[in-house]
CSV table of C-alpha atoms in Angstrom, one decimal:
chain,number,residue,atom,x,y,z
A,1,UNK,CA,11.9,83.4,-166.5
A,2,UNK,CA,12.9,81.5,-163.3
A,3,UNK,CA,11.9,78.1,-164.7
A,4,UNK,CA,14.0,78.8,-167.8
A,5,UNK,CA,17.0,79.8,-165.6
A,6,UNK,CA,16.5,76.7,-163.4
A,7,UNK,CA,16.4,74.4,-166.4
A,8,UNK,CA,19.5,76.0,-167.8
A,9,UNK,CA,21.3,75.8,-164.5
A,10,UNK,CA,20.4,72.1,-164.1
A,11,UNK,CA,21.8,71.2,-167.5
A,12,UNK,CA,24.9,73.3,-166.9
A,13,UNK,CA,25.6,71.6,-163.5
A,14,UNK,CA,25.0,68.1,-164.8
A,15,UNK,CA,27.6,68.6,-167.5
A,16,UNK,CA,30.1,69.9,-164.9
A,17,UNK,CA,29.3,67.6,-161.9
A,18,UNK,CA,32.4,66.8,-159.8
A,19,UNK,CA,33.0,65.1,-156.4
A,20,UNK,CA,34.4,68.4,-155.1
A,21,UNK,CA,32.9,71.8,-155.8
A,22,UNK,CA,34.5,73.4,-158.8
A,23,UNK,CA,34.4,77.1,-159.6
A,24,UNK,CA,31.3,78.0,-161.6
A,25,UNK,CA,30.8,81.2,-163.5
A,26,UNK,CA,27.5,82.4,-164.9
A,27,UNK,CA,28.0,85.1,-167.5
A,28,UNK,CA,25.5,88.0,-167.8
A,29,UNK,CA,23.5,86.1,-170.4
A,30,UNK,CA,23.2,83.1,-168.1
A,31,UNK,CA,21.5,84.6,-165.0
A,32,UNK,CA,18.6,86.9,-164.3
A,33,UNK,CA,20.3,89.6,-162.2
A,34,UNK,CA,20.0,93.1,-163.7
A,35,UNK,CA,21.6,96.3,-162.5
A,36,UNK,CA,18.1,97.9,-162.8
A,37,UNK,CA,17.0,95.7,-159.8
A,38,UNK,CA,20.0,96.6,-157.6
A,39,UNK,CA,19.5,99.5,-155.1
A,40,UNK,CA,21.1,102.7,-156.2
A,41,UNK,CA,23.2,103.0,-153.1
A,42,UNK,CA,24.7,99.5,-153.7
A,43,UNK,CA,25.5,100.4,-157.3
A,44,UNK,CA,27.3,103.6,-156.1
A,45,UNK,CA,29.4,101.6,-153.7
A,46,UNK,CA,30.3,99.0,-156.3
A,47,UNK,CA,31.2,101.5,-159.0
A,48,UNK,CA,33.3,103.7,-156.7
A,49,UNK,CA,35.3,100.7,-155.4
A,50,UNK,CA,35.8,99.4,-159.0
A,51,UNK,CA,36.9,102.8,-160.3
A,52,UNK,CA,39.4,103.1,-157.4
A,53,UNK,CA,41.1,99.9,-158.5
A,54,UNK,CA,39.4,97.5,-156.1
A,55,UNK,CA,37.5,94.3,-156.7
A,56,UNK,CA,33.8,94.8,-155.8
A,57,UNK,CA,31.0,92.2,-155.7
A,58,UNK,CA,27.5,91.9,-154.4
A,59,UNK,CA,27.4,88.8,-152.2
A,60,UNK,CA,25.2,86.7,-150.1
A,61,UNK,CA,21.4,86.7,-149.7
A,62,UNK,CA,20.7,89.3,-152.4
A,63,UNK,CA,22.3,87.0,-155.1
A,64,UNK,CA,20.6,83.9,-153.6
A,65,UNK,CA,17.2,85.5,-153.5
A,66,UNK,CA,17.4,86.9,-157.0
A,67,UNK,CA,18.4,83.5,-158.4
A,68,UNK,CA,15.4,82.0,-156.6
A,69,UNK,CA,13.1,84.6,-158.2
A,70,UNK,CA,12.6,86.6,-155.0
A,71,UNK,CA,13.1,90.4,-154.5
A,72,UNK,CA,16.1,91.0,-152.2
A,73,UNK,CA,15.7,93.5,-149.3
A,74,UNK,CA,19.4,94.1,-148.6
A,75,UNK,CA,22.4,94.4,-150.8
A,76,UNK,CA,25.8,93.6,-149.2
A,77,UNK,CA,29.1,94.3,-150.9
A,78,UNK,CA,32.4,92.3,-150.6
A,79,UNK,CA,35.7,93.8,-151.7
A,80,UNK,CA,39.5,93.5,-151.4
A,81,UNK,CA,39.7,97.1,-150.0
A,82,UNK,CA,40.4,97.2,-146.2
A,83,UNK,CA,37.8,98.9,-143.9
A,84,UNK,CA,40.1,101.9,-143.7
A,85,UNK,CA,40.3,102.2,-147.5
A,86,UNK,CA,36.5,101.9,-147.8
A,87,UNK,CA,36.0,104.5,-145.1
A,88,UNK,CA,38.3,106.9,-147.0
A,89,UNK,CA,36.3,106.5,-150.2
A,90,UNK,CA,33.0,107.3,-148.6
A,91,UNK,CA,32.4,110.3,-146.3
A,92,UNK,CA,29.0,108.9,-145.5
A,93,UNK,CA,30.5,105.7,-143.9
A,94,UNK,CA,31.8,104.4,-140.6
A,95,UNK,CA,33.7,101.4,-139.5
A,96,UNK,CA,31.8,99.2,-136.9
A,97,UNK,CA,32.6,96.1,-134.9
A,98,UNK,CA,35.6,94.7,-133.2
A,99,UNK,CA,34.9,91.0,-133.6
A,100,UNK,CA,34.3,91.5,-137.3
A,101,UNK,CA,35.2,94.9,-138.6
A,102,UNK,CA,32.9,96.0,-141.4
A,103,UNK,CA,31.9,99.3,-143.0
A,104,UNK,CA,28.4,100.8,-143.1
A,105,UNK,CA,27.8,103.2,-146.0
A,106,UNK,CA,24.7,105.3,-145.5
A,107,UNK,CA,22.5,106.7,-148.2
A,108,UNK,CA,19.6,108.3,-146.4
A,109,UNK,CA,17.8,105.5,-144.6
A,110,UNK,CA,19.5,102.8,-146.7
A,111,UNK,CA,22.7,101.2,-145.3
A,112,UNK,CA,25.0,99.2,-147.5
A,113,UNK,CA,27.2,96.8,-145.5
A,114,UNK,CA,30.7,96.5,-147.0
A,115,UNK,CA,33.0,93.6,-145.9
A,116,UNK,CA,36.6,93.0,-146.7
A,117,UNK,CA,37.5,89.6,-148.1
A,118,UNK,CA,38.3,87.3,-145.1
A,119,UNK,CA,41.3,85.0,-145.2
A,120,UNK,CA,42.6,82.0,-143.3
A,121,UNK,CA,44.3,82.6,-140.0
A,122,UNK,CA,47.9,81.6,-139.2
A,123,UNK,CA,50.6,82.3,-136.6
A,124,UNK,CA,51.7,85.4,-138.5
A,125,UNK,CA,48.3,87.1,-138.2
A,126,UNK,CA,47.2,85.9,-134.8
A,127,UNK,CA,46.7,89.5,-133.6
A,128,UNK,CA,43.8,89.7,-136.0
A,129,UNK,CA,42.3,86.3,-135.3
A,130,UNK,CA,41.3,84.9,-131.9
A,131,UNK,CA,39.3,81.9,-130.8
A,132,UNK,CA,38.1,80.7,-127.4
A,133,UNK,CA,39.2,77.3,-125.9
A,134,UNK,CA,35.8,75.9,-127.1
A,135,UNK,CA,36.6,77.0,-130.7
A,136,UNK,CA,34.3,80.1,-130.8
A,137,UNK,CA,35.6,82.9,-133.0
A,138,UNK,CA,36.2,86.0,-130.8
A,139,UNK,CA,38.0,88.0,-133.5
A,140,UNK,CA,38.2,87.4,-137.3
A,141,UNK,CA,39.9,90.3,-139.1
A,142,UNK,CA,42.4,88.5,-141.3
A,143,UNK,CA,42.1,89.7,-144.9
A,144,UNK,CA,42.4,87.4,-147.9
A,145,UNK,CA,41.2,86.9,-151.5
A,146,UNK,CA,37.7,86.1,-152.9
A,147,UNK,CA,38.3,82.3,-152.8
A,148,UNK,CA,39.3,82.4,-149.1
A,149,UNK,CA,36.4,84.7,-148.4
A,150,UNK,CA,34.0,82.2,-149.9
A,151,UNK,CA,35.4,79.5,-147.8
A,152,UNK,CA,34.9,81.6,-144.6
A,153,UNK,CA,31.2,82.2,-145.3
A,154,UNK,CA,28.5,80.0,-143.7
A,155,UNK,CA,26.3,78.3,-146.3
A,156,UNK,CA,27.1,77.5,-149.9
A,157,UNK,CA,24.0,79.4,-151.1
A,158,UNK,CA,25.3,82.5,-149.4
A,159,UNK,CA,28.7,82.4,-151.0
A,160,UNK,CA,27.7,83.6,-154.5
A,161,UNK,CA,29.3,86.7,-155.9
A,162,UNK,CA,28.1,89.1,-158.6
A,163,UNK,CA,30.9,91.1,-160.2
A,164,UNK,CA,30.4,94.7,-161.2
A,165,UNK,CA,33.4,94.3,-163.5
A,166,UNK,CA,31.8,91.8,-165.9
A,167,UNK,CA,28.3,91.3,-164.4
A,168,UNK,CA,29.0,87.5,-164.0
A,169,UNK,CA,28.0,85.4,-161.0
A,170,UNK,CA,30.9,83.5,-159.3
A,171,UNK,CA,30.5,80.3,-157.3
A,172,UNK,CA,33.4,78.7,-155.4
A,173,UNK,CA,31.6,76.3,-153.1
A,174,UNK,CA,28.9,74.5,-155.0
A,175,UNK,CA,26.1,77.0,-154.0
A,176,UNK,CA,24.5,76.9,-157.5
A,177,UNK,CA,24.1,73.2,-157.2
A,178,UNK,CA,22.6,73.4,-153.8
A,179,UNK,CA,20.2,76.1,-155.0
A,180,UNK,CA,19.1,73.8,-157.8
A,181,UNK,CA,18.6,71.0,-155.2
A,182,UNK,CA,17.0,73.3,-152.6
A,183,UNK,CA,19.5,72.2,-150.1
A,184,UNK,CA,21.2,74.0,-147.2
A,185,UNK,CA,24.8,73.0,-146.7
A,186,UNK,CA,27.5,74.5,-144.4
A,187,UNK,CA,30.9,75.2,-145.9
A,188,UNK,CA,33.6,73.2,-144.3
A,189,UNK,CA,33.3,70.8,-141.3
A,190,UNK,CA,29.9,71.4,-139.7
A,191,UNK,CA,31.0,70.8,-136.1
A,192,UNK,CA,33.9,73.1,-136.4
A,193,UNK,CA,31.8,75.8,-138.1
A,194,UNK,CA,29.1,75.6,-135.4
A,195,UNK,CA,31.8,75.9,-132.7
A,196,UNK,CA,33.3,78.9,-134.4
A,197,UNK,CA,29.8,80.6,-134.3
A,198,UNK,CA,26.9,78.8,-132.7
A,199,UNK,CA,24.5,81.3,-134.2
A,200,UNK,CA,25.0,79.4,-137.4
A,201,UNK,CA,22.6,76.8,-136.0
A,202,UNK,CA,19.9,79.4,-135.7
A,203,UNK,CA,20.7,80.7,-139.2
A,204,UNK,CA,20.3,77.1,-140.5
A,205,UNK,CA,16.8,77.0,-138.9
A,206,UNK,CA,15.9,80.4,-140.3
A,207,UNK,CA,16.9,79.6,-143.9
A,208,UNK,CA,15.1,76.2,-143.7
A,209,UNK,CA,11.9,78.0,-142.8
A,210,UNK,CA,12.3,81.0,-145.0
A,211,UNK,CA,13.4,79.2,-148.2
A,212,UNK,CA,11.7,75.9,-147.6
A,213,UNK,CA,15.0,74.1,-148.1
A,214,UNK,CA,16.2,70.8,-146.7
A,215,UNK,CA,19.1,70.7,-144.3
A,216,UNK,CA,21.9,68.6,-145.8
A,217,UNK,CA,22.6,65.5,-143.6
A,218,UNK,CA,26.1,66.4,-142.4
A,219,UNK,CA,25.0,70.0,-141.7
A,220,UNK,CA,22.0,68.8,-139.6
A,221,UNK,CA,23.8,66.0,-137.7
A,222,UNK,CA,25.7,68.0,-135.0
A,223,UNK,CA,22.9,70.5,-134.1
A,224,UNK,CA,21.0,68.6,-131.4
A,225,UNK,CA,24.2,67.4,-129.8
A,226,UNK,CA,25.7,70.9,-129.7
A,227,UNK,CA,22.6,73.0,-128.9
A,228,UNK,CA,24.2,74.0,-125.6
A,229,UNK,CA,26.9,76.0,-127.6
A,230,UNK,CA,24.3,78.7,-127.8
A,231,UNK,CA,24.9,79.4,-124.1
A,232,UNK,CA,28.4,80.7,-125.2
A,233,UNK,CA,26.8,83.5,-127.4
A,234,UNK,CA,26.5,86.9,-125.8
A,235,UNK,CA,22.9,87.3,-124.7
A,236,UNK,CA,22.6,90.8,-126.2
A,237,UNK,CA,23.5,89.3,-129.6
A,238,UNK,CA,20.7,86.7,-129.4
A,239,UNK,CA,18.0,89.3,-128.9
A,240,UNK,CA,18.4,90.5,-132.5
A,241,UNK,CA,18.9,86.9,-133.8
A,242,UNK,CA,15.6,85.8,-132.3
A,243,UNK,CA,13.8,88.7,-133.9
A,244,UNK,CA,15.3,87.6,-137.3
A,245,UNK,CA,14.0,84.1,-136.6
A,246,UNK,CA,10.4,85.2,-135.8
A,247,UNK,CA,9.9,88.3,-138.0
A,248,UNK,CA,10.7,86.7,-141.4
A,249,UNK,CA,7.1,85.7,-142.1
A,250,UNK,CA,7.6,82.0,-141.1
A,251,UNK,CA,7.6,82.3,-137.3
A,252,UNK,CA,5.4,79.2,-136.6
A,253,UNK,CA,7.4,76.9,-138.9
A,254,UNK,CA,10.6,78.3,-137.3
A,255,UNK,CA,9.3,77.6,-133.8
A,256,UNK,CA,8.6,73.9,-134.7
A,257,UNK,CA,12.0,73.5,-136.3
A,258,UNK,CA,13.7,75.0,-133.2
A,259,UNK,CA,11.8,72.5,-131.0
A,260,UNK,CA,12.7,69.6,-133.3
A,261,UNK,CA,16.4,70.5,-133.2
A,262,UNK,CA,16.3,71.1,-129.4
A,263,UNK,CA,17.3,74.8,-129.7
A,264,UNK,CA,14.2,76.5,-128.3
A,265,UNK,CA,15.0,75.4,-124.7
A,266,UNK,CA,18.4,77.1,-125.1
A,267,UNK,CA,16.7,80.4,-125.9
A,268,UNK,CA,13.6,80.3,-123.6
A,269,UNK,CA,14.2,77.7,-120.9
A,270,UNK,CA,11.4,78.8,-118.6
A,271,UNK,CA,8.8,78.5,-121.3
A,272,UNK,CA,10.2,75.3,-122.6
A,273,UNK,CA,9.8,73.8,-119.1
A,274,UNK,CA,6.2,75.2,-118.8
A,275,UNK,CA,5.2,73.4,-122.0
A,276,UNK,CA,5.5,70.1,-120.1
A,277,UNK,CA,3.0,71.1,-117.4
A,278,UNK,CA,0.7,73.8,-118.7
A,279,UNK,CA,-2.0,72.5,-121.2
A,280,UNK,CA,-2.4,75.9,-123.0
A,281,UNK,CA,1.2,77.1,-122.9
A,282,UNK,CA,2.4,75.9,-126.3
A,283,UNK,CA,-0.9,76.7,-127.9
A,284,UNK,CA,-0.5,80.4,-126.8
A,285,UNK,CA,3.0,80.7,-128.3
A,286,UNK,CA,1.9,79.0,-131.5
A,287,UNK,CA,-1.1,81.3,-131.8
A,288,UNK,CA,1.1,84.3,-131.2
A,289,UNK,CA,3.5,83.3,-133.9
A,290,UNK,CA,0.7,82.5,-136.4
A,291,UNK,CA,-0.7,85.9,-135.7
A,292,UNK,CA,2.8,87.4,-136.3
A,293,UNK,CA,3.0,85.6,-139.7
A,294,UNK,CA,-0.4,87.0,-140.7
A,295,UNK,CA,0.5,90.6,-139.7
A,296,UNK,CA,3.7,90.4,-141.8
A,297,UNK,CA,1.9,89.0,-144.8
A,298,UNK,CA,-0.6,91.9,-144.5
A,299,UNK,CA,2.4,94.3,-144.1
A,300,UNK,CA,1.2,95.4,-140.6
A,301,UNK,CA,3.6,96.3,-137.9
A,302,UNK,CA,4.8,93.8,-135.3
A,303,UNK,CA,6.0,94.9,-131.9
A,304,UNK,CA,9.0,93.1,-130.4
A,305,UNK,CA,7.7,93.8,-126.9
A,306,UNK,CA,4.4,91.9,-127.7
A,307,UNK,CA,6.3,89.0,-129.3
A,308,UNK,CA,8.6,88.6,-126.4
A,309,UNK,CA,5.7,89.0,-123.9
A,310,UNK,CA,4.0,86.0,-125.6
A,311,UNK,CA,7.2,83.9,-125.9
A,312,UNK,CA,7.9,84.4,-122.1
A,313,UNK,CA,4.3,84.2,-120.8
A,314,UNK,CA,4.3,80.4,-120.1
A,315,UNK,CA,7.4,80.7,-117.9
A,316,UNK,CA,6.0,83.8,-116.2
A,317,UNK,CA,2.7,82.2,-115.5
A,318,UNK,CA,4.3,79.2,-113.9
A,319,UNK,CA,6.4,81.3,-111.5
A,320,UNK,CA,3.4,83.6,-110.8
A,321,UNK,CA,1.2,80.6,-109.8
A,322,UNK,CA,3.9,79.1,-107.6
A,323,UNK,CA,4.3,82.4,-105.7
A,324,UNK,CA,0.5,82.7,-105.1
A,325,UNK,CA,0.4,79.1,-103.8
A,326,UNK,CA,3.0,80.3,-101.2
A,327,UNK,CA,0.7,83.1,-100.1
A,328,UNK,CA,1.9,86.1,-102.2
A,329,UNK,CA,-1.1,88.3,-103.4
A,330,UNK,CA,-1.7,88.3,-107.2
A,331,UNK,CA,-0.3,91.7,-108.1
A,332,UNK,CA,2.9,91.5,-106.0
A,333,UNK,CA,3.3,87.9,-107.2
A,334,UNK,CA,3.2,89.2,-110.8
A,335,UNK,CA,5.9,91.8,-110.1
A,336,UNK,CA,8.1,89.2,-108.4
A,337,UNK,CA,7.5,86.7,-111.1
A,338,UNK,CA,8.5,89.2,-113.8
A,339,UNK,CA,11.7,90.1,-111.9
A,340,UNK,CA,12.7,86.4,-111.5
A,341,UNK,CA,11.9,85.5,-115.0
A,342,UNK,CA,13.8,88.4,-116.6
A,343,UNK,CA,16.8,87.8,-114.4
A,344,UNK,CA,16.9,84.2,-115.5
A,345,UNK,CA,16.2,85.0,-119.1
A,346,UNK,CA,19.0,87.6,-119.2
A,347,UNK,CA,21.5,84.7,-119.0
A,348,UNK,CA,20.2,83.5,-122.4
A,349,UNK,CA,18.8,86.6,-124.1
A,350,UNK,CA,19.1,90.2,-123.0
A,351,UNK,CA,15.9,92.1,-123.6
A,352,UNK,CA,16.6,95.9,-123.8
A,353,UNK,CA,14.7,98.1,-121.4
A,354,UNK,CA,12.8,99.8,-124.2
A,355,UNK,CA,11.1,96.5,-124.8
A,356,UNK,CA,11.1,95.0,-121.3
A,357,UNK,CA,9.1,97.9,-119.8
A,358,UNK,CA,6.1,97.7,-122.3
A,359,UNK,CA,6.3,93.9,-122.1
A,360,UNK,CA,5.8,94.0,-118.3
A,361,UNK,CA,2.9,96.6,-118.7
A,362,UNK,CA,1.2,94.1,-121.0
A,363,UNK,CA,1.6,91.4,-118.4
A,364,UNK,CA,0.3,93.7,-115.6
A,365,UNK,CA,-2.8,94.6,-117.6
A,366,UNK,CA,-3.8,90.9,-117.5
A,367,UNK,CA,-4.5,91.5,-113.8
A,368,UNK,CA,-6.0,94.9,-114.3
A,369,UNK,CA,-8.5,94.1,-117.1
A,370,UNK,CA,-10.8,92.0,-114.9
A,371,UNK,CA,-11.3,95.0,-112.6
A,372,UNK,CA,-14.0,96.8,-114.5
A,373,UNK,CA,-16.6,98.0,-112.0
A,374,UNK,CA,-17.2,101.7,-111.3
A,375,UNK,CA,-15.0,103.9,-113.3
A,376,UNK,CA,-12.2,101.4,-113.7
A,377,UNK,CA,-13.1,100.3,-117.2
A,378,UNK,CA,-12.9,103.9,-118.6
A,379,UNK,CA,-9.6,104.4,-116.8
A,380,UNK,CA,-8.2,101.3,-118.3
A,381,UNK,CA,-9.2,102.4,-121.8
A,382,UNK,CA,-7.0,105.4,-121.4
A,383,UNK,CA,-3.9,103.3,-120.4
A,384,UNK,CA,-1.1,103.7,-123.0
A,385,UNK,CA,-0.8,99.9,-123.3
A,386,UNK,CA,-4.5,99.1,-123.2
A,387,UNK,CA,-4.7,98.0,-126.9
A,388,UNK,CA,-1.6,95.7,-126.5
A,389,UNK,CA,-3.0,94.3,-123.2
A,390,UNK,CA,-6.4,93.7,-124.8
A,391,UNK,CA,-4.8,91.9,-127.8
A,392,UNK,CA,-2.8,89.8,-125.4
A,393,UNK,CA,-6.0,88.9,-123.5
A,394,UNK,CA,-7.6,87.9,-126.9
A,395,UNK,CA,-4.5,85.7,-127.5
A,396,UNK,CA,-4.8,84.0,-124.2
A,397,UNK,CA,-8.5,83.3,-124.7
A,398,UNK,CA,-7.9,82.0,-128.3
A,399,UNK,CA,-5.3,79.6,-126.9
A,400,UNK,CA,-7.8,78.1,-124.4
A,401,UNK,CA,-6.9,79.9,-121.2
A,402,UNK,CA,-9.8,80.3,-118.8
A,403,UNK,CA,-10.6,84.0,-118.9
A,404,UNK,CA,-14.4,83.7,-118.2
A,405,UNK,CA,-15.4,85.6,-121.4
A,406,UNK,CA,-13.3,88.6,-120.4
A,407,UNK,CA,-12.0,89.3,-123.9
A,408,UNK,CA,-15.5,89.1,-125.4
A,409,UNK,CA,-16.7,91.6,-122.7
A,410,UNK,CA,-13.9,94.1,-123.6
A,411,UNK,CA,-14.6,93.7,-127.3
A,412,UNK,CA,-18.2,94.6,-126.8
A,413,UNK,CA,-17.4,97.4,-124.4
A,414,UNK,CA,-15.1,99.1,-127.0
A,415,UNK,CA,-17.6,98.7,-129.8
A,416,UNK,CA,-20.7,100.2,-128.1
A,417,UNK,CA,-21.6,103.8,-127.2
A,418,UNK,CA,-21.4,105.4,-123.8
A,419,UNK,CA,-25.0,104.3,-122.9
A,420,UNK,CA,-24.2,100.7,-123.9
A,421,UNK,CA,-21.0,100.8,-121.9
A,422,UNK,CA,-22.9,101.9,-118.8
A,423,UNK,CA,-25.4,99.0,-119.3
A,424,UNK,CA,-22.5,96.5,-119.5
A,425,UNK,CA,-21.1,98.0,-116.3
A,426,UNK,CA,-24.4,97.9,-114.5
A,427,UNK,CA,-24.7,94.2,-115.4
A,428,UNK,CA,-21.5,93.6,-113.4
A,429,UNK,CA,-23.1,95.0,-110.3
A,430,UNK,CA,-21.8,97.7,-108.0
A,431,UNK,CA,-18.1,98.0,-107.3
A,432,UNK,CA,-17.2,96.4,-104.0
A,433,UNK,CA,-16.8,98.8,-101.1
A,434,UNK,CA,-13.4,99.2,-99.8
A,435,UNK,CA,-13.1,99.8,-96.1
A,436,UNK,CA,-10.2,101.9,-95.2
A,437,UNK,CA,-8.5,100.9,-92.0
A,438,UNK,CA,-8.1,103.8,-89.6
A,439,UNK,CA,-4.6,104.5,-88.4
A,440,UNK,CA,-4.4,104.0,-84.7
A,441,UNK,CA,-4.2,107.3,-82.9
A,442,UNK,CA,-0.8,108.2,-81.5
A,443,UNK,CA,-0.8,108.0,-77.8
A,444,UNK,CA,-0.4,111.4,-76.2
A,445,UNK,CA,2.7,111.8,-74.2
A,446,UNK,CA,2.0,111.4,-70.5
A,447,UNK,CA,1.7,114.7,-68.7
A,448,UNK,CA,4.6,115.0,-66.2
A,449,UNK,CA,3.4,115.1,-62.6
A,450,UNK,CA,4.2,118.3,-60.8
């Protein structure tokens, strides 16, 4: 079905090729999108908006993916109704955001994101549109029509609209042509669009890896030169953007693209620096990302704390080793290194505490796991983060770090029975005796002479 659609689209576009993108309309008979494949919640939103006299379209990735023969995960809606009007139509909705006001309509666990058509800013609507001196969009709540909305979107392949009124697909920016050519192209002047929102550079990388598309030359050209624009993005926003980059199933390819376009160092500067001096640092990150891709393919869960622990480990290790060279004992050095690293990292990406705490526990376990003698091994097995710490140890060993066979020992210890575990512990020898230093006795107060 997809090959037939692609052949039809190719012939259609050849007949209508123009220097500038012309509006293209695919009627229901000319595309593969069926209402039976659209989530029920999205259909409810579309129909209610339409029956209330508003324009209603599916837009963005769901249209792009379906035309590529993929199954969309999310269905986003665009309309001429204002956020307040949408909110009034749906009791199960709420308006979110200040920078970009949108509406979330909830159906159980499913959330349909509804956006109002964006328009071009001018002096009359300056209260709803604000930019920084560097050109970054701080507020963009100027409403417009569907053509203006298409021009305000990021990539041409994401500016495709499916109408619930006539079931046609509308293209105002040449997205159908770029889909056919497997090309990723920014709408408008690339440098201006990157300045408006530097995260678009990360989105370009993500779509290149996810869709296996080529980045159009003019779209690619400014990225390396303007990589530092990412430093203007709020660090809290970048936490979620990085998860999108590495949890799409193409993390390893994404990592190499980030390096190629000089963006990785803007996100993880300490690890980027460590790659230059630590032989196994990059191998560890690559192995972690390859493992992440494998888990996603197998539909197994991926923990953000573990992912960030791996991405930050090279930088942490460098600080930790430097502190030990200056005489700080290993465990206090690990604590101090974690503090310093996260303080520096927070200027680039803010890691929420719910992930930072388990991440640090994984790091701490790398110092605890070698201490196995006596009853320590059994105590470590009962640690809440033991499994994550053990998996991280395996990762380090696979990447070539010198762990002296520690991961193999723990693998065998977990697989054997209690008698076998005791044998393994006996082979380590007795636990070293710790001598407790006695506190000096307090001097008795001198007896006053009579």
